[in-house]
Structures are given as structure tokens and as C-alpha cells.
N, CA, C and O of each residue as an XYZ file, in Angstrom:
632
protein
N     -15.850    -11.290    -14.776
C     -16.483    -11.163    -16.074
C     -15.392    -10.389    -16.919
O     -14.484     -9.708    -16.442
N     -15.639    -10.609    -18.232
C     -14.585    -10.034    -19.254
C     -15.124     -8.679    -19.709
O     -16.117     -8.125    -19.237
N     -14.431     -8.270    -20.574
C     -14.729     -6.927    -21.358
C     -16.178     -6.681    -21.721
O     -16.761     -7.539    -22.385
N     -16.808     -5.582    -21.342
C     -18.123     -5.064    -21.815
C     -19.145     -6.171    -21.644
O     -20.088     -6.178    -22.437
N     -19.078     -7.106    -20.712
C     -20.092     -7.990    -20.367
C     -20.149     -9.324    -21.189
O     -21.153    -10.034    -21.247
N     -18.997     -9.577    -21.799
C     -19.003    -10.819    -22.397
C     -19.067    -11.936    -21.373
O     -18.254    -11.985    -20.449
N     -19.970    -12.779    -21.523
C     -20.359    -13.805    -20.404
C     -20.420    -15.239    -21.015
O     -21.367    -15.953    -20.686
N     -19.531    -15.686    -21.833
C     -19.503    -16.883    -22.533
C     -19.370    -17.966    -21.422
O     -18.953    -17.652    -20.308
N     -19.705    -19.169    -21.712
C     -19.644    -20.285    -20.764
C     -18.325    -20.364    -20.017
O     -17.294    -20.304    -20.686
N     -18.254    -20.488    -18.754
C     -17.117    -20.496    -17.951
C     -16.617    -21.983    -17.887
O     -17.427    -22.907    -17.815
N     -15.231    -22.195    -17.917
C     -14.617    -23.559    -17.725
C     -15.055    -24.081    -16.358
O     -15.261    -23.307    -15.423
N     -15.177    -25.241    -16.267
C     -15.574    -25.975    -14.994
C     -17.008    -25.952    -14.735
O     -17.402    -26.745    -13.881
N     -17.944    -25.133    -15.353
C     -19.180    -25.159    -15.259
C     -19.826    -26.190    -16.150
O     -20.083    -25.856    -17.307
N     -20.119    -27.418    -15.731
C     -20.577    -28.491    -16.655
C     -22.091    -28.479    -16.784
O     -22.638    -29.120    -17.682
N     -22.723    -27.817    -15.974
C     -24.220    -27.863    -15.943
C     -24.749    -27.079    -17.242
O     -24.465    -25.897    -17.439
N     -25.495    -27.799    -18.059
C     -26.057    -27.267    -19.290
C     -27.317    -26.384    -18.920
O     -28.173    -26.805    -18.142
N     -27.383    -25.211    -19.480
C     -28.579    -24.446    -19.262
C     -29.863    -25.079    -19.834
O     -29.917    -25.737    -20.873
N     -30.792    -24.814    -19.087
C     -32.156    -25.543    -19.597
C     -32.594    -24.553    -20.649
O     -32.281    -23.363    -20.623
N     -33.440    -25.204    -21.703
C     -33.931    -24.563    -22.740
C     -34.867    -23.475    -22.370
O     -34.836    -22.407    -22.981
N     -35.778    -23.713    -21.306
C     -36.714    -22.825    -20.920
C     -36.146    -21.622    -20.167
O     -36.765    -20.558    -20.153
N     -34.950    -21.778    -19.527
C     -34.239    -20.724    -18.895
C     -33.673    -19.720    -19.875
O     -33.651    -18.506    -19.677
N     -33.217    -20.340    -20.950
C     -32.654    -19.403    -22.140
C     -33.834    -18.879    -22.822
O     -33.719    -17.722    -23.225
N     -34.914    -19.458    -23.034
C     -36.052    -18.853    -23.646
C     -36.539    -17.631    -22.867
O     -36.799    -16.589    -23.469
N     -36.664    -17.735    -21.571
C     -36.969    -16.670    -20.816
C     -35.919    -15.547    -20.744
O     -36.238    -14.370    -20.574
N     -34.648    -15.973    -20.882
C     -33.606    -14.912    -20.971
C     -33.793    -14.024    -22.261
O     -33.734    -12.795    -22.245
N     -34.038    -14.837    -23.442
C     -34.268    -14.143    -24.641
C     -35.393    -13.182    -24.605
O     -35.257    -12.060    -25.093
N     -36.593    -13.600    -24.003
C     -37.736    -12.795    -23.883
C     -37.507    -11.642    -23.090
O     -37.960    -10.586    -23.531
N     -36.842    -11.625    -21.912
C     -36.456    -10.467    -21.202
C     -35.577     -9.578    -21.875
O     -35.745     -8.359    -21.869
N     -34.553    -10.212    -22.514
C     -33.452     -9.347    -23.312
C     -34.273     -8.514    -24.395
O     -34.130     -7.306    -24.586
N     -35.191     -9.386    -25.100
C     -35.775     -8.510    -26.185
C     -36.621     -7.443    -25.635
O     -36.659     -6.374    -26.245
N     -37.337     -7.604    -24.507
C     -38.138     -6.584    -23.872
C     -37.239     -5.452    -23.345
O     -37.693     -4.308    -23.315
N     -36.022     -5.704    -22.938
C     -35.050     -4.652    -22.489
C     -34.610     -3.899    -23.740
O     -34.465     -2.679    -23.675
N     -34.405     -4.513    -24.793
C     -34.029     -3.798    -26.179
C     -35.123     -3.043    -26.589
O     -34.944     -1.904    -27.021
N     -36.306     -3.566    -26.504
C     -37.413     -2.784    -26.945
C     -37.563     -1.467    -25.977
O     -37.808     -0.355    -26.445
N     -37.415     -1.676    -24.794
C     -37.517     -0.507    -23.789
C     -36.446      0.551    -24.128
O     -36.725      1.748    -24.201
N     -35.118      0.022    -24.347
C     -34.120      0.997    -24.697
C     -34.415      1.703    -25.986
O     -33.941      2.830    -26.130
N     -35.152      1.166    -26.955
C     -35.529      1.825    -28.295
C     -36.176      3.192    -28.006
O     -35.890      4.231    -28.601
N     -37.137      3.057    -26.960
C     -37.826      4.323    -26.653
C     -37.285      5.179    -25.555
O     -37.371      6.403    -25.650
N     -36.745      4.622    -24.543
C     -36.380      5.331    -23.375
C     -35.001      6.018    -23.550
O     -34.807      7.139    -23.080
N     -34.034      5.333    -24.237
C     -32.711      5.763    -24.300
C     -31.970      5.637    -22.995
O     -30.814      6.054    -22.916
N     -32.545      5.112    -22.025
C     -31.814      4.799    -20.671
C     -30.616      3.934    -20.921
O     -30.605      3.089    -21.816
N     -29.617      4.155    -20.124
C     -28.387      3.384    -20.264
C     -28.846      1.868    -20.107
O     -29.753      1.512    -19.354
N     -28.121      1.047    -20.896
C     -28.372     -0.413    -20.953
C     -28.273     -1.033    -19.535
O     -28.990     -1.957    -19.151
N     -27.264     -0.399    -18.761
C     -27.137     -1.017    -17.372
C     -28.195     -0.685    -16.517
O     -28.531     -1.369    -15.551
N     -28.745      0.410    -16.884
C     -30.096      0.872    -15.894
C     -31.232     -0.177    -16.306
O     -32.016     -0.655    -15.486
N     -31.230     -0.466    -17.610
C     -32.488     -1.331    -17.935
C     -32.183     -2.788    -17.491
O     -33.111     -3.498    -17.102
N     -30.988     -3.224    -17.535
C     -30.498     -4.451    -16.958
C     -30.892     -4.595    -15.566
O     -31.572     -5.560    -15.215
N     -30.511     -3.703    -14.754
C     -30.716     -3.594    -13.417
C     -32.241     -3.648    -12.970
O     -32.646     -4.316    -12.019
N     -32.992     -2.887    -13.751
C     -34.391     -2.746    -13.538
C     -35.031     -4.164    -13.827
O     -35.897     -4.635    -13.091
N     -34.577     -4.773    -14.880
C     -35.253     -6.223    -15.156
C     -34.805     -7.213    -14.182
O     -35.502     -8.169    -13.842
N     -33.521     -6.950    -13.695
C     -33.060     -8.035    -12.711
C     -33.819     -7.881    -11.372
O     -33.945     -8.865    -10.642
N     -34.316     -6.711    -11.036
C     -35.021     -6.337     -9.844
C     -36.546     -6.639     -9.940
O     -37.143     -7.135     -8.985
N     -37.159     -6.334    -11.105
C     -38.540     -6.492    -11.369
C     -39.103     -7.794    -11.856
O     -40.314     -7.960    -12.009
N     -38.174     -8.741    -12.105
C     -38.545     -9.922    -12.644
C     -37.943    -11.092    -11.725
O     -36.870    -10.972    -11.135
N     -38.758    -12.242    -11.669
C     -38.234    -13.384    -10.976
C     -37.236    -14.054    -11.878
O     -37.610    -14.678    -12.871
N     -35.953    -13.931    -11.540
C     -34.880    -14.445    -12.464
C     -34.445    -15.958    -11.975
O     -33.440    -16.507    -12.427
N     -35.240    -16.518    -11.084
C     -34.823    -17.812    -10.527
C     -34.837    -18.942    -11.637
O     -34.134    -19.946    -11.520
N     -35.701    -18.722    -12.757
C     -35.763    -19.672    -13.895
C     -35.425    -19.022    -15.171
O     -36.009    -19.264    -16.227
N     -34.328    -18.076    -15.010
C     -33.829    -17.472    -16.243
C     -32.274    -17.598    -16.138
O     -31.618    -17.381    -15.119
N     -31.762    -18.007    -17.432
C     -30.274    -18.051    -17.683
C     -29.708    -16.622    -17.492
O     -29.520    -15.965    -18.516
N     -29.438    -16.114    -16.383
C     -29.136    -14.696    -16.133
C     -27.809    -14.420    -17.040
O     -27.782    -13.403    -17.733
N     -26.814    -15.240    -17.034
C     -25.674    -14.917    -17.744
C     -25.945    -14.741    -19.223
O     -25.350    -13.865    -19.850
N     -26.857    -15.575    -19.825
C     -27.254    -15.462    -21.230
C     -27.990    -14.132    -21.409
O     -27.753    -13.412    -22.379
N     -28.914    -13.797    -20.437
C     -29.721    -12.645    -20.548
C     -28.680    -11.368    -20.569
O     -28.780    -10.494    -21.430
N     -27.836    -11.344    -19.709
C     -26.873    -10.230    -19.763
C     -26.034    -10.232    -21.009
O     -25.863     -9.175    -21.616
N     -25.494    -11.367    -21.429
C     -24.677    -11.566    -22.644
C     -25.325    -10.988    -23.756
O     -24.723    -10.126    -24.397
N     -26.605    -11.377    -24.122
C     -27.238    -10.895    -25.282
C     -27.899     -9.503    -25.262
O     -28.071     -8.843    -26.286
N     -28.245     -9.116    -24.068
C     -28.754     -7.727    -23.920
C     -27.633     -6.739    -24.065
O     -27.777     -5.785    -24.830
N     -26.520     -6.905    -23.377
C     -25.365     -6.103    -23.628
C     -24.684     -6.121    -25.034
O     -24.252     -5.124    -25.613
N     -24.654     -7.439    -25.506
C     -23.960     -7.654    -26.737
C     -24.874     -6.949    -27.918
O     -24.327     -6.314    -28.820
N     -26.174     -7.093    -27.852
C     -26.954     -6.510    -28.963
C     -26.789     -5.014    -28.819
O     -26.454     -4.331    -29.787
N     -27.011     -4.513    -27.674
C     -26.758     -2.966    -27.498
C     -25.340     -2.491    -27.980
O     -25.253     -1.480    -28.676
N     -24.256     -3.193    -27.627
C     -22.986     -2.802    -27.928
C     -22.642     -2.792    -29.513
O     -21.950     -1.914    -30.029
N     -23.248     -3.943    -30.261
C     -23.132     -4.051    -31.514
C     -24.365     -3.698    -32.512
O     -24.509     -4.156    -33.645
N     -25.165     -2.842    -31.887
C     -26.304     -2.632    -32.663
C     -25.991     -2.114    -34.128
O     -26.559     -2.632    -35.089
N     -25.040     -1.042    -34.289
C     -24.944     -0.543    -35.661
C     -24.427     -1.626    -36.525
O     -24.886     -1.741    -37.661
N     -23.480     -2.460    -36.073
C     -23.017     -3.536    -36.844
C     -24.045     -4.591    -37.235
O     -24.008     -5.132    -38.340
N     -24.988     -4.884    -36.288
C     -25.919     -5.968    -36.539
C     -26.970     -5.297    -37.540
O     -27.532     -6.013    -38.369
N     -27.232     -3.962    -37.473
C     -28.164     -3.347    -38.303
C     -27.537     -3.430    -39.824
O     -28.308     -3.623    -40.764
N     -26.294     -3.299    -40.018
C     -25.711     -3.422    -41.256
C     -25.732     -4.867    -41.857
O     -25.772     -5.031    -43.076
N     -25.703     -5.926    -40.959
C     -25.858     -7.386    -41.354
C     -27.354     -7.653    -41.803
O     -27.591     -8.399    -42.753
N     -28.433     -6.965    -41.030
C     -29.698     -7.435    -41.391
C     -30.245     -6.488    -42.544
O     -31.120     -6.933    -43.287
N     -29.785     -5.259    -42.711
C     -30.503     -4.372    -43.608
C     -30.777     -5.007    -45.071
O     -31.858     -4.924    -45.654
N     -29.599     -5.669    -45.581
C     -29.944     -6.336    -47.035
C     -31.177     -7.251    -46.931
O     -31.794     -7.455    -47.976
N     -31.574     -7.780    -45.884
C     -32.613     -8.764    -45.930
C     -34.001     -8.142    -45.532
O     -35.015     -8.837    -45.461
N     -33.989     -6.868    -45.289
C     -35.260     -6.160    -45.019
C     -36.001     -5.933    -46.279
O     -35.426     -5.861    -47.365
N     -37.387     -5.810    -46.115
C     -38.212     -5.327    -47.052
C     -38.702     -3.896    -47.105
O     -39.464     -3.415    -47.943
N     -38.125     -3.283    -46.046
C     -38.398     -1.845    -45.826
C     -37.298     -1.151    -45.195
O     -36.385     -1.842    -44.744
N     -37.246      0.043    -45.098
C     -36.178      0.960    -44.426
C     -36.085      0.456    -42.874
O     -37.106      0.176    -42.246
N     -34.954      0.376    -42.386
C     -34.806     -0.059    -41.058
C     -35.683      0.852    -40.045
O     -36.293      0.358    -39.097
N     -35.681      2.076    -40.313
C     -36.547      2.933    -39.394
C     -38.049      2.717    -39.533
O     -38.827      3.273    -38.758
N     -38.448      1.947    -40.475
C     -40.000      1.457    -40.605
C     -40.182      0.156    -40.037
O     -41.342     -0.255    -40.013
N     -39.281     -0.576    -39.577
C     -39.436     -1.825    -38.913
C     -40.121     -1.572    -37.580
O     -39.840     -0.592    -36.889
N     -41.117     -2.571    -37.202
C     -41.646     -2.362    -35.974
C     -40.753     -2.624    -34.862
O     -40.056     -3.636    -34.937
N     -40.657     -1.843    -33.797
C     -39.624     -1.964    -32.658
C     -39.477     -3.329    -32.075
O     -38.374     -3.770    -31.751
N     -40.566     -3.986    -31.944
C     -40.571     -5.430    -31.372
C     -39.871     -6.293    -32.307
O     -38.934     -6.975    -31.890
N     -40.237     -6.340    -33.576
C     -39.580     -7.237    -34.651
C     -38.210     -6.753    -34.797
O     -37.368     -7.633    -34.976
N     -37.820     -5.581    -34.759
C     -36.417     -5.077    -34.771
C     -35.485     -5.661    -33.690
O     -34.383     -6.149    -33.941
N     -36.032     -5.565    -32.468
C     -35.446     -6.150    -31.351
C     -35.156     -7.541    -31.419
O     -34.081     -8.019    -31.056
N     -36.287     -8.317    -31.971
C     -36.084     -9.836    -32.184
C     -35.046     -9.999    -33.196
O     -34.171    -10.822    -32.925
N     -34.965     -9.365    -34.333
C     -34.123     -9.577    -35.405
C     -32.727     -9.302    -35.006
O     -31.823    -10.057    -35.366
N     -32.489     -8.163    -34.213
C     -31.198     -7.865    -33.818
C     -30.670     -8.944    -32.857
O     -29.506     -9.331    -32.960
N     -31.492     -9.430    -31.937
C     -31.042    -10.440    -30.954
C     -30.739    -11.684    -31.799
O     -29.671    -12.273    -31.627
N     -31.604    -12.095    -32.675
C     -31.319    -13.331    -33.526
C     -30.081    -13.263    -34.315
O     -29.399    -14.267    -34.521
N     -29.760    -12.023    -34.790
C     -28.531    -11.718    -35.545
C     -27.309    -11.903    -34.576
O     -26.359    -12.615    -34.904
N     -27.354    -11.318    -33.512
C     -26.286    -11.481    -32.504
C     -26.136    -12.909    -32.192
O     -24.997    -13.375    -32.205
N     -27.193    -13.705    -31.897
C     -26.984    -15.101    -31.578
C     -26.322    -15.913    -32.690
O     -25.442    -16.749    -32.487
N     -26.865    -15.565    -33.973
C     -26.278    -16.228    -35.145
C     -24.858    -15.919    -35.328
O     -24.104    -16.779    -35.783
N     -24.424    -14.711    -34.997
C     -23.030    -14.356    -35.116
C     -22.039    -14.729    -34.022
O     -20.863    -15.007    -34.255
N     -22.579    -14.716    -32.840
C     -21.674    -15.028    -31.742
C     -22.031    -16.224    -30.836
O     -21.160    -16.593    -30.048
N     -23.157    -16.838    -30.856
C     -23.553    -17.823    -30.136
C     -23.609    -19.148    -30.988
O     -24.700    -19.659    -31.237
N     -22.565    -19.636    -31.383
C     -22.466    -20.886    -32.336
C     -22.948    -22.129    -31.435
O     -23.380    -23.148    -31.975
N     -22.863    -22.010    -30.147
C     -23.291    -23.116    -29.263
C     -24.825    -23.301    -29.505
O     -25.341    -24.385    -29.235
N     -25.545    -22.296    -29.995
C     -26.983    -22.368    -30.255
C     -27.262    -22.628    -31.750
O     -26.969    -21.745    -32.556
N     -27.797    -23.761    -32.160
C     -28.067    -24.021    -33.529
C     -28.939    -23.000    -34.198
O     -29.846    -22.395    -33.626
N     -28.592    -22.855    -35.461
C     -29.309    -21.688    -36.181
C     -30.773    -22.025    -36.256
O     -31.562    -21.083    -36.327
N     -31.218    -23.233    -36.250
C     -32.642    -23.430    -36.329
C     -33.320    -23.079    -34.911
O     -34.489    -22.695    -34.898
N     -32.653    -23.200    -33.827
C     -33.058    -22.732    -32.507
C     -33.249    -21.283    -32.529
O     -34.247    -20.755    -32.041
N     -32.283    -20.623    -33.101
C     -32.254    -19.135    -33.192
C     -33.461    -18.638    -33.900
O     -34.172    -17.746    -33.435
N     -33.689    -19.257    -35.084
C     -34.900    -18.778    -35.854
C     -36.093    -19.122    -35.260
O     -36.966    -18.254    -35.269
N     -36.377    -20.346    -34.667
C     -37.527    -20.753    -34.028
C     -37.889    -19.791    -32.838
O     -39.023    -19.334    -32.695
N     -36.862    -19.526    -32.016
C     -37.119    -18.711    -30.790
C     -37.584    -17.382    -31.252
O     -38.519    -16.810    -30.691
N     -36.904    -16.842    -32.338
C     -37.248    -15.566    -32.917
C     -38.767    -15.542    -33.363
O     -39.470    -14.581    -33.049
N     -39.259    -16.579    -34.080
C     -40.569    -16.804    -34.571
C     -41.539    -16.759    -33.384
O     -42.593    -16.124    -33.413
N     -41.118    -17.461    -32.364
C     -42.067    -17.692    -31.171
C     -42.188    -16.364    -30.465
O     -43.278    -16.016    -30.010
N     -41.135    -15.625    -30.357
C     -41.192    -14.290    -29.767
C     -42.047    -13.226    -30.439
O     -42.786    -12.428    -29.863
N     -41.823    -13.344    -31.813
C     -42.759    -12.415    -32.679
C     -44.177    -12.780    -32.458
O     -45.019    -11.905    -32.257
N     -44.496    -14.132    -32.490
C     -45.895    -14.449    -32.351
C     -46.520    -13.966    -30.947
O     -47.677    -13.563    -30.828
N     -45.593    -14.067    -29.915
C     -46.034    -13.633    -28.636
C     -46.250    -12.134    -28.475
O     -47.242    -11.633    -27.945
N     -45.185    -11.451    -29.005
C     -45.019    -10.005    -28.554
C     -45.298     -9.049    -29.883
O     -45.663     -7.879    -29.766
N     -45.098     -9.640    -31.043
C     -45.189     -8.819    -32.332
C     -46.642     -8.711    -32.913
O     -47.647     -9.151    -32.355
N     -46.603     -8.108    -34.028
C     -47.854     -7.939    -34.818
C     -48.359     -9.143    -35.461
O     -47.673    -10.163    -35.388
N     -49.496     -9.159    -36.096
C     -50.109    -10.381    -36.606
C     -49.161    -11.141    -37.620
O     -49.050    -12.365    -37.552
N     -48.533    -10.451    -38.488
C     -47.620    -11.147    -39.426
C     -46.227    -10.996    -39.167
O     -45.414    -11.276    -40.048
N     -45.854    -10.563    -38.002
C     -44.433    -10.288    -37.559
C     -43.589    -11.433    -37.640
O     -42.429    -11.332    -38.039
N     -44.133    -12.594    -37.262
C     -43.395    -13.872    -37.250
C     -42.929    -14.131    -38.556
O     -41.824    -14.667    -38.638
N     -43.544    -13.859    -39.608
C     -43.215    -14.138    -41.017
C     -42.013    -13.310    -41.330
O     -41.025    -13.867    -41.809
N     -42.015    -11.990    -41.092
C     -40.928    -11.100    -41.229
C     -39.695    -11.614    -40.556
O     -38.627    -11.735    -41.155
N     -39.866    -11.908    -39.319
C     -38.653    -12.382    -38.528
C     -38.050    -13.689    -39.115
O     -36.832    -13.803    -39.250
N     -38.893    -14.642    -39.451
C     -38.489    -15.855    -40.001
C     -37.708    -15.540    -41.392
O     -36.615    -16.066    -41.600
N     -38.265    -14.725    -42.270
C     -37.555    -14.351    -43.425
C     -36.249    -13.821    -43.278
O     -35.305    -14.258    -43.935
N     -36.133    -12.826    -42.385
C     -34.822    -12.194    -42.074
C     -33.872    -13.065    -41.494
O     -32.748    -13.081    -41.996
N     -34.126    -13.809    -40.506
C     -33.195    -14.696    -39.868
C     -32.821    -15.900    -40.641
O     -31.691    -16.376    -40.539
N     -33.758    -16.431    -41.439
C     -33.468    -17.590    -42.339
C     -32.373    -17.045    -43.303
O     -31.327    -17.688    -43.384
N     -32.515    -16.021    -43.970
C     -31.533    -15.342    -44.879
C     -30.261    -15.116    -44.295
O     -29.244    -15.507    -44.868
N     -30.221    -14.515    -43.195
C     -29.082    -14.110    -42.333
C     -28.296    -15.388    -41.949
O     -27.065    -15.389    -41.958
N     -29.014    -16.456    -41.618
C     -28.359    -17.608    -41.155
C     -27.620    -18.331    -42.284
O     -26.644    -19.030    -42.010
N     -28.037    -18.191    -43.512
C     -27.282    -18.788    -44.582
C     -25.969    -17.984    -44.873
O     -25.066    -18.460    -45.560
N     -25.916    -16.714    -44.297
C     -24.787    -16.002    -44.590
C     -23.804    -16.267    -43.422
O     -22.610    -16.469    -43.643
N     -24.322    -16.263    -42.197
C     -23.447    -16.322    -40.901
C     -23.126    -17.692    -40.516
O     -22.105    -17.968    -39.887
N     -24.047    -18.608    -40.914
C     -23.801    -20.045    -40.482
C     -23.833    -21.065    -41.699
O     -24.520    -22.085    -41.758
N     -22.911    -20.562    -42.702
C     -22.924    -21.338    -43.937
C     -22.699    -22.849    -43.799
O     -23.380    -23.623    -44.471
N     -21.793    -23.277    -42.972
C     -21.437    -24.721    -42.809
C     -22.606    -25.468    -42.169
O     -22.784    -26.657    -42.434
N     -23.391    -24.814    -41.351
C     -24.523    -25.399    -40.648
C     -25.802    -25.470    -41.641
O     -26.635    -26.376    -41.618
N     -25.812    -24.463    -42.432
C     -27.103    -24.418    -43.314
C     -26.926    -24.960    -44.629
O     -27.911    -25.100    -45.354
N     -25.715    -25.298    -45.038
C     -25.382    -25.951    -46.348
C     -26.147    -27.272    -46.594
O     -26.034    -28.138    -45.727
N     -26.874    -27.511    -47.624
C     -27.543    -28.772    -47.819
C     -26.531    -29.838    -47.918
O     -25.469    -29.643    -48.509
N     -26.845    -31.017    -47.328
C     -25.994    -32.131    -47.343
C     -26.284    -33.194    -48.388
O     -25.578    -34.200    -48.458
């Protein structure tokens, strides 16, 4: 494994991760980030706890680790990216929605192998499942605007 948990696809591994395995990885990573928001436990402890307490057989574990560690490592930078698109101060954003938006921002920035529409849709679905009543609209708005900045070539009208 490379520096600070970067776990990008390895050469020679031709098996493509299943969408459901990545979806579960995102959900667990979001929950880990939410837990970190309140507990302030080391991210390595949270990762280990999730690895022990969850059935990881149908989870893209490398993806889970990559996004959990990556969002934690780059939190301040990600917050600077998303703040211009918020309708309220960062400290007033619901912790679930904040974890989802940070995760989506990380994917938009670093995981160009994931189409921007997938990042947005996955964020919306997590917000519907875990967030407040209107949280999915907030997540959609922020990630849509951010995708136009970070994925200009992909989002440009043709």
C-alpha cells in the first residue's frame, strides 16, 4: 500500500468492482466519517472497528479504506472546495449531510474512474437513507455545482 492509505486500482487486477460493493463501501465510509465527527477517535481505530463489526464480504474494502482515509486526510481542503456552494455556514450543516458532501467532493476530485453522475446519485441516495427529510436536495445541489468545477470536461454540454 502506498503513502497514507492511497489504494488506487492495482495493475494486474482486471476484475472490476461491483457497483453494489462500492455502494456499501461508500455507506460504511460515510458512517465512519460521521462517527469521527463526534468521537474524534483516530481514523485508523474507526476503520478497524468497521472492519470487525461489519460483514465486509460484499464491500469493496480497498475503496472503503481509500475514501475513508482520503476524506479524513483532506478534510480541510475539501471543506474549502465545498464552502462556496453551501447555503449556510459549514458548522451548521447536518453532520450526515456534511459527511456525504465531503465524500462526494473527494470522489469528484480524486476518483475520475467514477462518473460524476454516479457520485451525485450515490450522494443523493445516501442522504435519502441516512439524512434529514430534505437532505438529499442539499447534497444534490452542492455536488452538482462542485462537479461543474472539478469535472468540467465531463459536465460541459455537448
